[in-house]
mmCIF file of C-alpha atoms in Angstrom:
data_model
loop_
_atom_site.group_PDB
_atom_site.id
_atom_site.type_symbol
_atom_site.label_atom_id
_atom_site.label_comp_id
_atom_site.label_asym_id
_atom_site.label_seq_id
_atom_site.Cartn_x
_atom_site.Cartn_y
_atom_site.Cartn_z
ATOM 1 C CA MET A 1 111.761 78.515 117.847
ATOM 2 C CA SER A 2 109.312 76.163 116.090
ATOM 3 C CA PHE A 3 105.953 77.686 117.082
ATOM 4 C CA VAL A 4 104.782 81.145 118.087
ATOM 5 C CA GLU A 5 101.702 81.840 120.174
ATOM 6 C CA ARG A 6 99.571 84.650 118.727
ATOM 7 C CA ASP A 7 97.693 85.630 121.858
ATOM 8 C CA GLU A 8 96.559 89.065 120.725
ATOM 9 C CA ASP A 9 95.212 87.811 117.405
ATOM 10 C CA ALA A 10 93.459 84.941 119.192
ATOM 11 C CA ARG A 11 91.809 87.431 121.569
ATOM 12 C CA ASN A 12 90.672 89.580 118.648
ATOM 13 C CA LEU A 13 89.138 86.587 116.905
ATOM 14 C CA LYS A 14 87.392 85.356 120.062
ATOM 15 C CA GLU A 15 85.957 88.817 120.697
ATOM 16 C CA ALA A 16 84.590 88.969 117.155
ATOM 17 C CA LEU A 17 83.059 85.511 117.533
ATOM 18 C CA SER A 18 81.359 86.572 120.747
ATOM 19 C CA HIS A 19 79.183 89.261 119.170
ATOM 20 C CA ALA A 20 78.809 88.700 115.406
ATOM 21 C CA PRO A 21 77.077 85.865 113.495
ATOM 22 C CA VAL A 22 79.758 85.968 110.775
ATOM 23 C CA THR A 23 83.442 86.791 111.281
ATOM 24 C CA LEU A 24 85.610 87.420 108.238
ATOM 25 C CA LEU A 25 89.279 86.710 108.956
ATOM 26 C CA THR A 26 91.412 88.078 106.127
ATOM 27 C CA GLY A 27 95.157 88.167 105.554
ATOM 28 C CA PRO A 28 97.742 87.409 102.890
ATOM 29 C CA ARG A 29 98.437 83.844 101.838
ATOM 30 C CA GLN A 30 100.388 81.851 104.448
ATOM 31 C CA ALA A 31 99.793 84.411 107.215
ATOM 32 C CA GLY A 32 98.462 81.675 109.516
ATOM 33 C CA LYS A 33 94.696 82.191 109.230
ATOM 34 C CA SER A 34 93.805 78.495 109.174
ATOM 35 C CA THR A 35 96.093 77.724 112.117
ATOM 36 C CA LEU A 36 94.651 80.575 114.166
ATOM 37 C CA ALA A 37 91.086 79.527 113.397
ATOM 38 C CA CYS A 38 91.806 75.897 114.308
ATOM 39 C CA GLN A 39 93.349 76.943 117.618
ATOM 40 C CA THR A 40 90.655 79.454 118.487
ATOM 41 C CA VAL A 41 87.575 77.505 117.454
ATOM 42 C CA THR A 42 87.520 74.252 119.438
ATOM 43 C CA SER A 43 87.245 71.194 117.213
ATOM 44 C CA SER A 44 84.517 69.626 119.362
ATOM 45 C CA SER A 45 82.100 72.425 118.485
ATOM 46 C CA SER A 46 83.123 73.265 114.934
ATOM 47 C CA ALA A 47 83.076 72.094 111.348
ATOM 48 C CA PHE A 48 85.695 72.998 108.731
ATOM 49 C CA PHE A 49 85.315 73.454 104.966
ATOM 50 C CA ASP A 50 88.397 74.129 102.832
ATOM 51 C CA LEU A 51 87.305 75.433 99.434
ATOM 52 C CA GLU A 52 90.609 74.364 97.891
ATOM 53 C CA ASP A 53 89.685 70.747 98.725
ATOM 54 C CA HIS A 54 87.466 69.128 96.082
ATOM 55 C CA ARG A 55 85.885 66.918 98.752
ATOM 56 C CA ASP A 56 84.685 69.929 100.730
ATOM 57 C CA LEU A 57 83.436 71.555 97.549
ATOM 58 C CA ALA A 58 81.373 68.430 96.935
ATOM 59 C CA ARG A 59 79.976 68.634 100.479
ATOM 60 C CA LEU A 60 78.824 72.174 99.683
ATOM 61 C CA ALA A 61 76.897 71.177 96.575
ATOM 62 C CA GLU A 62 73.798 71.695 98.740
ATOM 63 C CA PRO A 63 75.009 74.516 101.010
ATOM 64 C CA THR A 64 71.719 75.036 102.808
ATOM 65 C CA LEU A 65 71.890 71.456 104.065
ATOM 66 C CA ALA A 66 75.646 71.330 104.683
ATOM 67 C CA LEU A 67 75.665 74.601 106.647
ATOM 68 C CA ARG A 68 72.476 74.189 108.646
ATOM 69 C CA ASP A 69 72.625 75.330 112.269
ATOM 70 C CA THR A 70 73.445 72.505 114.690
ATOM 71 C CA GLY A 71 74.942 74.765 117.359
ATOM 72 C CA GLU A 72 78.492 74.571 116.056
ATOM 73 C CA THR A 73 80.837 77.161 114.587
ATOM 74 C CA ILE A 74 81.440 76.567 110.896
ATOM 75 C CA VAL A 75 84.808 77.605 109.455
ATOM 76 C CA ILE A 76 85.006 78.199 105.696
ATOM 77 C CA ASP A 77 88.580 78.522 104.400
ATOM 78 C CA GLU A 78 89.632 80.279 101.147
ATOM 79 C CA ALA A 79 86.150 81.728 100.810
ATOM 80 C CA GLN A 80 87.072 83.955 97.855
ATOM 81 C CA ARG A 81 86.926 80.824 95.674
ATOM 82 C CA MET A 82 83.140 80.580 96.131
ATOM 83 C CA PRO A 83 81.535 84.048 96.385
ATOM 84 C CA GLU A 84 78.179 82.629 95.356
ATOM 85 C CA LEU A 85 78.040 81.041 98.813
ATOM 86 C CA PHE A 86 77.504 84.345 100.644
ATOM 87 C CA PRO A 87 73.826 84.930 99.803
ATOM 88 C CA THR A 88 73.173 81.492 101.307
ATOM 89 C CA LEU A 89 75.025 82.522 104.469
ATOM 90 C CA ARG A 90 72.808 85.593 104.726
ATOM 91 C CA VAL A 91 69.671 83.475 104.507
ATOM 92 C CA LEU A 92 70.967 80.981 107.094
ATOM 93 C CA VAL A 93 72.032 83.740 109.489
ATOM 94 C CA ASP A 94 68.654 85.448 109.231
ATOM 95 C CA GLU A 95 66.904 82.169 109.985
ATOM 96 C CA GLY A 96 68.808 81.812 113.248
ATOM 97 C CA ARG A 97 71.043 84.690 114.223
ATOM 98 C CA ARG A 98 73.535 83.869 116.960
ATOM 99 C CA PRO A 99 77.140 84.935 117.608
ATOM 100 C CA GLY A 100 79.956 82.799 116.293
ATOM 101 C CA ARG A 101 77.973 80.890 113.728
ATOM 102 C CA PHE A 102 80.419 81.277 110.814
ATOM 103 C CA VAL A 103 84.118 82.075 110.518
ATOM 104 C CA VAL A 104 85.051 82.896 106.925
ATOM 105 C CA LEU A 105 88.735 82.940 105.953
ATOM 106 C CA GLY A 106 89.943 84.808 102.877
ATOM 107 C CA SER A 107 93.286 85.708 101.329
ATOM 108 C CA ALA A 108 92.095 89.042 99.965
ATOM 109 C CA SER A 109 90.342 92.254 100.918
ATOM 110 C CA PRO A 110 86.690 92.034 102.077
ATOM 111 C CA ASP A 111 85.457 93.527 98.796
ATOM 112 C CA LEU A 112 87.337 90.945 96.746
ATOM 113 C CA VAL A 113 86.319 88.031 98.957
ATOM 114 C CA GLY A 114 82.706 89.048 98.444
ATOM 115 C CA LEU A 115 81.799 90.302 101.908
ATOM 116 C CA GLY A 116 82.424 94.004 101.381
ATOM 117 C CA SER A 117 79.074 94.510 99.670
ATOM 118 C CA GLU A 118 75.618 94.571 101.182
ATOM 119 C CA THR A 119 75.347 90.768 101.106
ATOM 120 C CA LEU A 120 76.047 90.390 104.826
ATOM 121 C CA ALA A 121 75.752 94.004 105.989
ATOM 122 C CA GLY A 122 74.978 94.140 109.699
ATOM 123 C CA ARG A 123 75.813 90.471 110.123
ATOM 124 C CA VAL A 124 79.596 90.396 109.708
ATOM 125 C CA THR A 125 82.609 91.713 111.587
ATOM 126 C CA PHE A 126 86.121 91.940 110.164
ATOM 127 C CA VAL A 127 89.441 90.776 111.591
ATOM 128 C CA GLU A 128 92.698 91.079 109.671
ATOM 129 C CA LEU A 129 95.645 88.811 110.349
ATOM 130 C CA ALA A 130 98.987 90.107 109.140
ATOM 131 C CA GLY A 131 102.336 88.472 109.853
ATOM 132 C CA PHE A 132 103.842 88.086 113.315
ATOM 133 C CA ARG A 133 103.803 91.096 115.625
ATOM 134 C CA LEU A 134 106.905 92.054 117.565
ATOM 135 C CA THR A 135 104.929 91.191 120.713
ATOM 136 C CA ASP A 136 104.545 87.644 119.342
ATOM 137 C CA VAL A 137 108.248 86.980 118.809
ATOM 138 C CA GLY A 138 109.867 89.268 121.401
ATOM 139 C CA ALA A 139 111.719 92.573 121.090
ATOM 140 C CA HIS A 140 115.064 90.754 120.953
ATOM 141 C CA GLN A 141 114.073 89.369 117.532
ATOM 142 C CA LEU A 142 113.343 92.727 115.925
ATOM 143 C CA ASP A 143 116.130 92.376 113.350
ATOM 144 C CA ASP A 144 115.041 88.846 112.375
ATOM 145 C CA LEU A 145 111.453 90.033 111.992
ATOM 146 C CA TRP A 146 112.640 92.941 109.860
ATOM 147 C CA LEU A 147 114.894 90.856 107.593
ATOM 148 C CA ARG A 148 112.648 87.804 107.157
ATOM 149 C CA GLY A 149 109.241 89.447 107.478
ATOM 150 C CA GLY A 150 106.312 88.222 109.522
ATOM 151 C CA LEU A 151 104.978 85.326 107.452
ATOM 152 C CA PRO A 152 105.319 82.388 109.861
ATOM 153 C CA GLU A 153 107.200 79.915 107.657
ATOM 154 C CA SER A 154 109.671 82.568 106.580
ATOM 155 C CA PHE A 155 110.317 83.823 110.101
ATOM 156 C CA LEU A 156 110.567 80.333 111.610
ATOM 157 C CA ALA A 157 112.884 78.890 108.952
ATOM 158 C CA PRO A 158 116.044 77.334 110.461
ATOM 159 C CA THR A 159 118.445 79.574 108.495
ATOM 160 C CA ASP A 160 118.369 82.800 106.519
ATOM 161 C CA GLN A 161 119.053 80.777 103.385
ATOM 162 C CA ALA A 162 116.026 78.551 104.021
ATOM 163 C CA SER A 163 113.901 81.630 104.666
ATOM 164 C CA ASN A 164 115.113 83.183 101.406
ATOM 165 C CA ARG A 165 114.205 80.030 99.464
ATOM 166 C CA TRP A 166 110.751 79.908 101.035
ATOM 167 C CA ARG A 167 110.048 83.531 100.135
ATOM 168 C CA ASP A 168 111.309 83.037 96.581
ATOM 169 C CA ASP A 169 108.899 80.105 96.211
ATOM 170 C CA TYR A 170 106.111 82.155 97.802
ATOM 171 C CA ILE A 171 106.568 84.971 95.266
ATOM 172 C CA SER A 172 106.580 82.534 92.341
ATOM 173 C CA THR A 173 103.495 80.662 93.560
ATOM 174 C CA PHE A 174 101.670 83.890 94.313
ATOM 175 C CA LEU A 175 102.297 85.232 90.815
ATOM 176 C CA GLU A 176 101.714 81.986 88.920
ATOM 177 C CA ARG A 177 98.694 80.639 90.822
ATOM 178 C CA ASP A 178 97.303 82.739 93.650
ATOM 179 C CA LEU A 179 96.587 85.907 91.672
ATOM 180 C CA SER A 180 94.634 83.957 89.059
ATOM 181 C CA ASN A 181 92.696 82.196 91.823
ATOM 182 C CA LEU A 182 91.695 85.646 93.061
ATOM 183 C CA GLY A 183 90.318 86.460 89.616
ATOM 184 C CA PHE A 184 93.281 88.387 88.194
ATOM 185 C CA ARG A 185 94.506 87.204 84.784
ATOM 186 C CA PHE A 186 97.910 88.860 84.472
ATOM 187 C CA PRO A 187 101.029 87.359 82.837
ATOM 188 C CA ALA A 188 103.230 86.140 85.688
ATOM 189 C CA ALA A 189 106.448 87.440 84.120
ATOM 190 C CA THR A 190 105.001 90.924 83.606
ATOM 191 C CA MET A 191 103.598 91.025 87.122
ATOM 192 C CA ARG A 192 106.964 89.955 88.554
ATOM 193 C CA ARG A 193 108.636 92.860 86.755
ATOM 194 C CA PHE A 194 105.964 95.192 88.058
ATOM 195 C CA TRP A 195 106.148 93.945 91.664
ATOM 196 C CA THR A 196 109.942 94.220 91.595
ATOM 197 C CA MET A 197 109.714 97.745 90.193
ATOM 198 C CA LEU A 198 107.190 98.620 92.879
ATOM 199 C CA ALA A 199 109.643 97.383 95.518
ATOM 200 C CA HIS A 200 112.095 100.024 94.297
ATOM 201 C CA PHE A 201 109.366 102.642 94.899
ATOM 202 C CA HIS A 202 108.640 101.307 98.404
ATOM 203 C CA GLY A 203 107.877 104.200 100.769
ATOM 204 C CA GLN A 204 107.643 106.741 97.935
ATOM 205 C CA THR A 205 104.742 108.671 96.467
ATOM 206 C CA LEU A 206 103.163 106.695 93.649
ATOM 207 C CA ASN A 207 104.207 107.890 90.203
ATOM 208 C CA SER A 208 102.205 105.771 87.782
ATOM 209 C CA ALA A 209 103.644 107.455 84.705
ATOM 210 C CA ARG A 210 107.233 106.746 85.710
ATOM 211 C CA ILE A 211 106.506 103.101 86.524
ATOM 212 C CA ALA A 212 104.572 102.702 83.251
ATOM 213 C CA ARG A 213 107.543 103.978 81.246
ATOM 214 C CA SER A 214 109.918 101.688 83.138
ATOM 215 C CA ILE A 215 108.053 98.483 82.297
ATOM 216 C CA ASP A 216 106.500 99.631 79.003
ATOM 217 C CA VAL A 217 102.826 99.450 79.917
ATOM 218 C CA SER A 218 100.072 102.054 80.145
ATOM 219 C CA GLU A 219 99.287 104.071 83.281
ATOM 220 C CA SER A 220 95.876 102.409 83.479
ATOM 221 C CA THR A 221 97.618 99.013 83.506
ATOM 222 C CA VAL A 222 99.876 100.182 86.354
ATOM 223 C CA ARG A 223 96.804 101.197 88.339
ATOM 224 C CA ARG A 224 95.122 97.834 87.682
ATOM 225 C CA TYR A 225 98.259 95.963 88.751
ATOM 226 C CA ILE A 226 98.724 97.929 91.955
ATOM 227 C CA ASP A 227 95.041 97.629 92.851
ATOM 228 C CA ALA A 228 95.276 93.854 92.359
ATOM 229 C CA LEU A 229 98.275 93.581 94.696
ATOM 230 C CA THR A 230 96.514 95.842 97.191
ATOM 231 C CA ASP A 231 93.387 93.678 97.127
ATOM 232 C CA ALA A 232 95.598 90.613 97.625
ATOM 233 C CA LEU A 233 96.935 92.271 100.820
ATOM 234 C CA VAL A 234 100.600 92.298 99.764
ATOM 235 C CA VAL A 235 100.808 96.017 98.907
ATOM 236 C CA ARG A 236 99.564 99.018 100.880
ATOM 237 C CA GLN A 237 98.529 102.309 99.321
ATOM 238 C CA LEU A 238 98.786 104.889 102.099
ATOM 239 C CA PRO A 239 96.525 107.868 101.304
ATOM 240 C CA PRO A 240 97.578 111.478 101.900
ATOM 241 C CA TRP A 241 96.111 113.737 104.572
ATOM 242 C CA PHE A 242 95.048 117.197 103.492
ATOM 243 C CA ALA A 243 95.459 119.946 106.079
ATOM 244 C CA ASN A 244 93.560 123.213 105.752
ATOM 245 C CA ILE A 245 96.655 125.273 104.986
ATOM 246 C CA SER A 246 97.875 127.369 102.070
ATOM 247 C CA LYS A 247 100.802 125.078 101.187
ATOM 248 C CA ARG A 248 100.631 122.841 98.108
ATOM 249 C CA GLN A 249 100.193 119.298 99.367
ATOM 250 C CA VAL A 250 100.962 115.939 97.771
ATOM 251 C CA LYS A 251 97.781 114.210 96.564
ATOM 252 C CA SER A 252 99.030 110.788 95.421
ATOM 253 C CA PRO A 253 99.319 107.802 97.799
ATOM 254 C CA ARG A 254 102.549 106.295 99.039
ATOM 255 C CA VAL A 255 103.123 102.637 98.234
ATOM 256 C CA TYR A 256 104.596 99.946 100.475
ATOM 257 C CA ILE A 257 105.292 96.241 100.142
ATOM 258 C CA ARG A 258 103.488 95.160 103.300
ATOM 259 C CA ASP A 259 105.802 92.333 104.342
ATOM 260 C CA SER A 260 109.428 93.411 104.769
ATOM 261 C CA GLY A 261 110.694 89.911 104.011
ATOM 262 C CA LEU A 262 108.992 89.893 100.598
ATOM 263 C CA LEU A 263 110.335 93.392 99.957
ATOM 264 C CA HIS A 264 113.877 92.197 100.619
ATOM 265 C CA ARG A 265 113.594 89.205 98.285
ATOM 266 C CA LEU A 266 112.188 91.395 95.504
ATOM 267 C CA LEU A 267 115.203 93.678 95.984
ATOM 268 C CA GLY A 268 117.681 90.782 96.130
ATOM 269 C CA ILE A 269 118.618 91.375 99.781
ATOM 270 C CA ASP A 270 119.876 88.116 101.323
ATOM 271 C CA SER A 271 121.137 89.057 104.796
ATOM 272 C CA MET A 272 121.365 91.768 107.448
ATOM 273 C CA HIS A 273 124.780 92.604 106.003
ATOM 274 C CA ASP A 274 123.124 93.309 102.642
ATOM 275 C CA LEU A 275 120.263 95.208 104.244
ATOM 276 C CA GLU A 276 122.462 97.505 106.319
ATOM 277 C CA ARG A 277 124.293 98.514 103.123
ATOM 278 C CA SER A 278 121.270 98.806 100.884
ATOM 279 C CA PRO A 279 119.907 102.138 99.583
ATOM 280 C CA ALA A 280 116.513 100.789 100.683
ATOM 281 C CA LEU A 281 117.557 100.652 104.363
ATOM 282 C CA GLY A 282 115.590 103.715 105.466
ATOM 283 C CA THR A 283 112.394 103.034 103.557
ATOM 284 C CA SER A 284 112.472 99.354 104.558
ATOM 285 C CA TRP A 285 112.682 100.368 108.225
ATOM 286 C CA GLU A 286 109.846 102.846 107.700
ATOM 287 C CA GLY A 287 107.628 100.174 106.164
ATOM 288 C CA LEU A 288 108.337 97.699 108.966
ATOM 289 C CA ILE A 289 107.393 100.188 111.693
ATOM 290 C CA LEU A 290 104.325 101.349 109.791
ATOM 291 C CA GLU A 291 102.928 97.835 109.335
ATOM 292 C CA GLN A 292 103.689 96.851 112.922
ATOM 293 C CA LEU A 293 101.981 100.010 114.200
ATOM 294 C CA LEU A 294 98.876 99.463 112.110
ATOM 295 C CA THR A 295 98.699 95.839 113.197
ATOM 296 C CA ARG A 296 99.025 96.734 116.864
ATOM 297 C CA PHE A 297 96.567 99.630 116.946
ATOM 298 C CA ALA A 298 94.041 98.498 114.310
ATOM 299 C CA PRO A 299 91.494 99.380 113.121
ATOM 300 C CA LEU A 300 92.747 102.786 112.008
ATOM 301 C CA ASP A 301 92.544 105.171 109.073
ATOM 302 C CA PRO A 302 96.243 105.815 108.436
ATOM 303 C CA THR A 303 97.473 108.690 106.292
ATOM 304 C CA PHE A 304 100.730 110.460 105.521
ATOM 305 C CA TRP A 305 101.318 114.166 104.900
ATOM 306 C CA SER A 306 103.661 115.879 102.502
ATOM 307 C CA THR A 307 103.983 119.273 100.853
ATOM 308 C CA HIS A 308 105.721 120.228 97.634
ATOM 309 C CA GLY A 309 107.975 122.435 99.773
ATOM 310 C CA GLY A 310 109.501 119.379 101.452
ATOM 311 C CA ALA A 311 107.655 119.210 104.781
ATOM 312 C CA GLU A 312 106.293 115.746 105.518
ATOM 313 C CA LEU A 313 105.079 113.276 108.115
ATOM 314 C CA ASP A 314 105.430 109.527 107.585
ATOM 315 C CA LEU A 315 102.240 108.588 109.419
ATOM 316 C CA ARG A 316 99.257 110.401 110.945
ATOM 317 C CA LEU A 317 96.896 108.456 113.204
ATOM 318 C CA GLU A 318 93.940 109.283 115.412
ATOM 319 C CA ILE A 319 94.019 107.046 118.476
ATOM 320 C CA ASP A 320 91.616 107.465 121.412
ATOM 321 C CA GLY A 321 90.734 110.974 120.320
ATOM 322 C CA ARG A 322 94.354 112.133 120.008
ATOM 323 C CA ILE A 323 96.056 113.152 116.775
ATOM 324 C CA LEU A 324 99.464 111.489 116.705
ATOM 325 C CA GLY A 325 102.292 111.779 114.234
ATOM 326 C CA PHE A 326 105.088 109.287 113.572
ATOM 327 C CA GLU A 327 108.422 109.725 111.836
ATOM 328 C CA MET A 328 110.501 106.562 111.294
ATOM 329 C CA LYS A 329 114.273 106.975 111.083
ATOM 330 C CA ARG A 330 116.855 104.181 111.014
ATOM 331 C CA THR A 331 119.288 106.050 113.244
ATOM 332 C CA ALA A 332 120.796 105.697 116.716
ATOM 333 C CA ARG A 333 121.016 109.501 117.150
ATOM 334 C CA PRO A 334 117.513 110.900 116.648
ATOM 335 C CA LYS A 335 117.053 114.647 116.415
ATOM 336 C CA LEU A 336 114.228 117.063 115.746
ATOM 337 C CA SER A 337 114.138 118.397 112.171
ATOM 338 C CA LYS A 338 112.561 121.479 110.649
ATOM 339 C CA SER A 339 110.092 119.242 108.811
ATOM 340 C CA MET A 340 108.916 117.769 112.139
ATOM 341 C CA HIS A 341 108.411 121.273 113.590
ATOM 342 C CA THR A 342 106.307 122.151 110.546
ATOM 343 C CA ALA A 343 104.231 118.971 110.716
ATOM 344 C CA ARG A 344 103.583 119.377 114.440
ATOM 345 C CA ALA A 345 102.325 122.940 113.925
ATOM 346 C CA ASP A 346 100.425 122.572 110.623
ATOM 347 C CA LEU A 347 98.702 119.316 111.583
ATOM 348 C CA GLN A 348 98.084 120.389 115.186
ATOM 349 C CA LEU A 349 99.482 117.136 116.512
ATOM 350 C CA ASP A 350 98.839 116.205 120.130
ATOM 351 C CA HIS A 351 102.134 114.314 120.104
ATOM 352 C CA LEU A 352 104.878 113.454 117.640
ATOM 353 C CA PHE A 353 106.941 110.273 117.912
ATOM 354 C CA LEU A 354 110.303 109.828 116.233
ATOM 355 C CA VAL A 355 110.759 106.041 115.994
ATOM 356 C CA HIS A 356 114.458 105.176 115.912
ATOM 357 C CA ALA A 357 116.897 102.262 116.184
ATOM 358 C CA GLY A 358 118.819 103.456 119.236
ATOM 359 C CA PRO A 359 118.719 101.915 122.733
ATOM 360 C CA HIS A 360 116.800 104.601 124.688
ATOM 361 C CA SER A 361 113.566 106.589 124.516
ATOM 362 C CA PHE A 362 113.594 110.216 125.655
ATOM 363 C CA PRO A 363 111.790 113.556 125.114
ATOM 364 C CA LEU A 364 113.101 115.720 122.281
ATOM 365 C CA ALA A 365 110.869 118.763 122.763
ATOM 366 C CA ASP A 366 107.410 119.731 123.949
ATOM 367 C CA ARG A 367 105.039 117.006 122.695
ATOM 368 C CA VAL A 368 107.855 115.261 120.819
ATOM 369 C CA THR A 369 109.366 111.938 121.942
ATOM 370 C CA ALA A 370 112.211 109.934 120.466
ATOM 371 C CA ILE A 371 111.036 106.372 121.044
ATOM 372 C CA THR A 372 112.797 103.103 120.270
ATOM 373 C CA ALA A 373 111.062 100.641 117.998
ATOM 374 C CA ALA A 374 111.036 98.052 120.793
ATOM 375 C CA ASP A 375 109.427 100.471 123.265
ATOM 376 C CA LEU A 376 106.787 101.504 120.754
ATOM 377 C CA LEU A 377 105.898 98.041 119.480
ATOM 378 C CA ALA A 378 106.526 95.743 122.438
ATOM 379 C CA SER A 379 105.852 97.701 125.650
ATOM 380 C CA THR A 380 102.470 97.578 127.356
ATOM 381 C CA ASP A 381 101.033 101.029 126.634
ATOM 382 C CA PRO A 382 103.675 103.197 124.954
ATOM 383 C CA LEU A 383 101.452 105.970 123.638
ATOM 384 C CA THR A 384 99.858 106.885 126.952
ATOM 385 C CA GLU A 385 103.056 106.605 128.977
ATOM 386 C CA VAL A 386 104.300 109.840 127.386
ATOM 387 C CA SER A 387 100.996 111.746 127.466
#
């Protein structure tokens, strides 16, 4: 496989272009933003500016002239490198508001790129591009997607060894260059130690004090580091949900390395053989399913739930007015646990899904379904089929 069509992401981008003057397409480095924009915005009616290209920066010396409205869609790549451009975009949009006028690409969160403030409020819509979805590559490639992650060049590499090398280079480049380009001035060696330590906490409740002791920095430094990686879209902080119950509930977020392939390289996992025997097997599977779910059913406000008594739920989502819970277990023999009973009752879930690695989906109890990862992530409408 040398190329993968991203039909769903292309539809999302086209829909955004059809109703908003400015579309911000964000995603981690090398997620395929530029390729998607080039394929979606026809070259005959577009102009492209890459802010990592000194020639395009020179063209934007007079942005009001360079970006004037001639009926085309203007694509601005790596926009976080020039945040001072956004007030000009606001002025230009207000002079002639029409859908699809600008597509802005950024390798960071909207706030960090510069579009999360009031600068373009009411004029911009947001689209996030993560790695490949399972629907992009096919359910039969679930294990490859899990091992290599969804970044296109990693997934499409000819061998696992080539994919490993690409991800190693990605991590080094990200730490040595990309973070500083996003405005973060952290020592690369220290950040590598931190990111590797964070990989060992993948899927766990954040304990800043423990991490700080492990790498000999302050808790405030740990928080700055994790916020930087979160803003760069390579780490997710999943907030807790607080139910109105008497039980003591966990208040700190859970942390995840968003791309499973990067997680595996940080942990030194080279192959499926290594992964199947790794202590990180369960939490790696959990993170894969979580990210794929959030990509498929975005935009959402995901949370997890946990009590100090041991009851927990990996993921709580509200989709189409229904409160749904998800537990992710790397098992071929799913079964209902006491913790799931508690979560279903205390959170008043409309339905609970146990996402597993077996071959078949089936009901476990009233409003509880054991569902395979392939059925959940690759079938047409999995959540309504069991209503």
